[in-house]
Short mmCIF file of C-alpha atoms in Angstrom, two decimals:
data_model
loop_
_atom_site.label_atom_id
_atom_site.label_comp_id
_atom_site.label_asym_id
_atom_site.label_seq_id
_atom_site.Cartn_x
_atom_site.Cartn_y
_atom_site.Cartn_z
CA UNK I 108 0.00 0.00 0.00
CA UNK I 109 2.79 2.43 0.89
CA UNK I 110 4.44 1.73 -2.43
CA UNK I 111 1.19 2.56 -4.29
CA UNK I 112 0.84 5.81 -2.31
CA UNK I 113 4.40 6.82 -3.13
CA UNK I 114 3.85 6.06 -6.81
CA UNK I 115 0.69 8.16 -6.83
CA UNK I 116 2.42 10.94 -4.91
CA UNK I 117 -0.42 11.23 -2.41
CA UNK I 118 -1.39 10.25 1.05
CA UNK I 119 0.39 10.74 4.34
CA UNK I 120 3.71 9.69 2.82
CA UNK I 121 3.74 12.69 0.50
CA UNK I 122 2.94 15.05 3.38
CA UNK I 123 5.81 13.64 5.45
CA UNK I 124 8.22 13.87 2.53
CA UNK I 125 7.48 17.57 2.04
CA UNK I 126 7.44 18.37 5.74
CA UNK I 127 4.68 19.68 7.94
CA UNK I 128 5.59 23.32 7.32
CA UNK I 129 5.99 23.03 3.55
CA UNK I 130 4.60 25.83 1.41
CA UNK I 131 1.66 24.70 -0.74
CA UNK I 132 2.45 24.24 -4.42
CA UNK I 133 -0.27 26.68 -5.41
CA UNK I 134 -1.26 29.55 -3.12
CA UNK I 135 -4.82 29.33 -1.92
CA UNK I 136 -7.15 31.92 -3.41
CA UNK I 137 -9.55 33.82 -1.17
CA UNK I 138 -13.19 32.85 -1.57
CA UNK I 139 -14.96 34.78 -4.31
CA UNK I 140 -17.52 37.31 -3.20
CA UNK I 141 -20.99 37.79 -4.62
CA UNK I 142 -19.79 40.94 -6.40
CA UNK I 143 -16.96 39.02 -8.06
CA UNK I 144 -19.40 36.44 -9.35
CA UNK I 145 -21.88 39.10 -10.48
CA UNK I 146 -19.14 40.97 -12.35
CA UNK I 147 -18.12 37.73 -14.12
CA UNK I 148 -21.72 37.01 -15.10
CA UNK I 149 -22.31 40.56 -16.39
CA UNK I 150 -19.08 40.34 -18.38
CA UNK I 151 -20.18 37.02 -19.87
CA UNK I 152 -23.54 38.50 -20.90
CA UNK I 153 -21.83 41.53 -22.44
CA UNK I 154 -19.51 39.23 -24.39
CA UNK I 155 -22.49 37.21 -25.66
CA UNK I 156 -24.22 40.40 -26.77
CA UNK I 157 -21.07 41.65 -28.50
CA UNK I 158 -20.58 38.37 -30.36
CA UNK I 159 -24.27 38.08 -31.21
CA UNK I 160 -24.91 41.58 -32.54
CA UNK I 161 -21.69 43.55 -32.94
CA UNK I 162 -19.43 41.17 -34.86
CA UNK I 163 -17.04 40.52 -31.98
CA UNK I 164 -15.42 37.10 -31.81
CA UNK I 165 -14.27 34.90 -28.96
CA UNK I 166 -10.54 34.46 -28.60
CA UNK I 167 -8.10 32.59 -26.42
CA UNK I 168 -5.20 34.11 -24.54
CA UNK I 169 -2.54 31.62 -23.47
CA UNK I 170 -2.37 33.16 -20.00
CA UNK I 171 -5.84 34.54 -19.30
CA UNK I 172 -7.97 31.98 -21.13
CA UNK I 173 -11.09 33.07 -23.02
CA UNK I 174 -11.15 36.68 -24.21
CA UNK I 175 -13.34 38.90 -26.36
CA UNK I 176 -11.93 40.32 -29.58
CA UNK I 177 -13.54 43.45 -31.03
CA UNK I 178 -12.20 44.40 -34.47
CA UNK I 179 -9.35 41.95 -33.90
CA UNK I 180 -8.23 43.55 -30.63
CA UNK I 181 -8.87 42.73 -27.00
CA UNK I 182 -10.76 45.61 -25.35
CA UNK I 183 -9.08 46.79 -22.18
CA UNK I 184 -11.82 49.17 -21.12
CA UNK I 185 -14.61 46.64 -20.51
CA UNK I 186 -13.72 45.67 -16.92
CA UNK I 187 -13.96 49.21 -15.47
CA UNK I 188 -17.38 49.65 -17.13
CA UNK I 189 -18.66 46.39 -15.65
CA UNK I 190 -17.27 47.26 -12.22
CA UNK I 191 -18.95 50.66 -12.39
CA UNK I 192 -22.28 48.90 -12.86
CA UNK I 193 -21.73 46.18 -10.27
CA UNK I 194 -20.06 48.21 -7.52
CA UNK I 195 -21.60 51.66 -7.98
CA UNK I 196 -24.89 50.86 -9.72
CA UNK I 197 -23.95 53.21 -12.57
CA UNK I 198 -24.94 51.71 -15.96
CA UNK I 199 -23.75 54.74 -17.98
CA UNK I 200 -20.18 53.65 -18.80
CA UNK I 201 -21.29 50.15 -19.82
CA UNK I 202 -24.13 51.51 -21.97
CA UNK I 203 -21.67 53.84 -23.69
CA UNK I 204 -19.18 50.99 -24.21
CA UNK I 205 -21.87 48.78 -25.73
CA UNK I 206 -23.01 51.60 -28.03
CA UNK I 207 -19.41 52.30 -29.10
CA UNK I 208 -18.86 48.74 -30.30
CA UNK I 209 -22.29 48.53 -31.95
CA UNK I 210 -24.39 46.42 -29.59
CA UNK I 211 -28.05 47.33 -30.00
CA UNK I 212 -29.83 47.30 -26.62
CA UNK I 213 -33.20 46.49 -28.16
CA UNK I 214 -31.98 43.23 -29.67
CA UNK I 215 -32.35 40.17 -27.39
CA UNK I 216 -29.23 38.20 -26.57
CA UNK I 217 -29.03 34.58 -27.62
CA UNK I 218 -27.27 32.50 -24.99
CA UNK I 219 -26.83 29.45 -27.18
#
């Protein structure tokens, strides 16, 4: 059994080998707040609307993962607009951003 645990790299044997005061391999992240989750969901909806009605395309960044590409470039000004809505309740900057890229607010968003 001990040999199988060593081969798998788990169990109490692995903890003893690293020591009780060993630093974790990956630092623990703090729990996400409701505002963090809401900001992520609003951003996802904005990205769906931009892809659906403004000609934006999904992209993939090797470090950040999925990204939105508008006219071939990754917009850097979306996050502050979303945070303004989520944290301050001010929809103005996000409405302006959506209008600037060509998202029509009267068109429903398809989430498929």
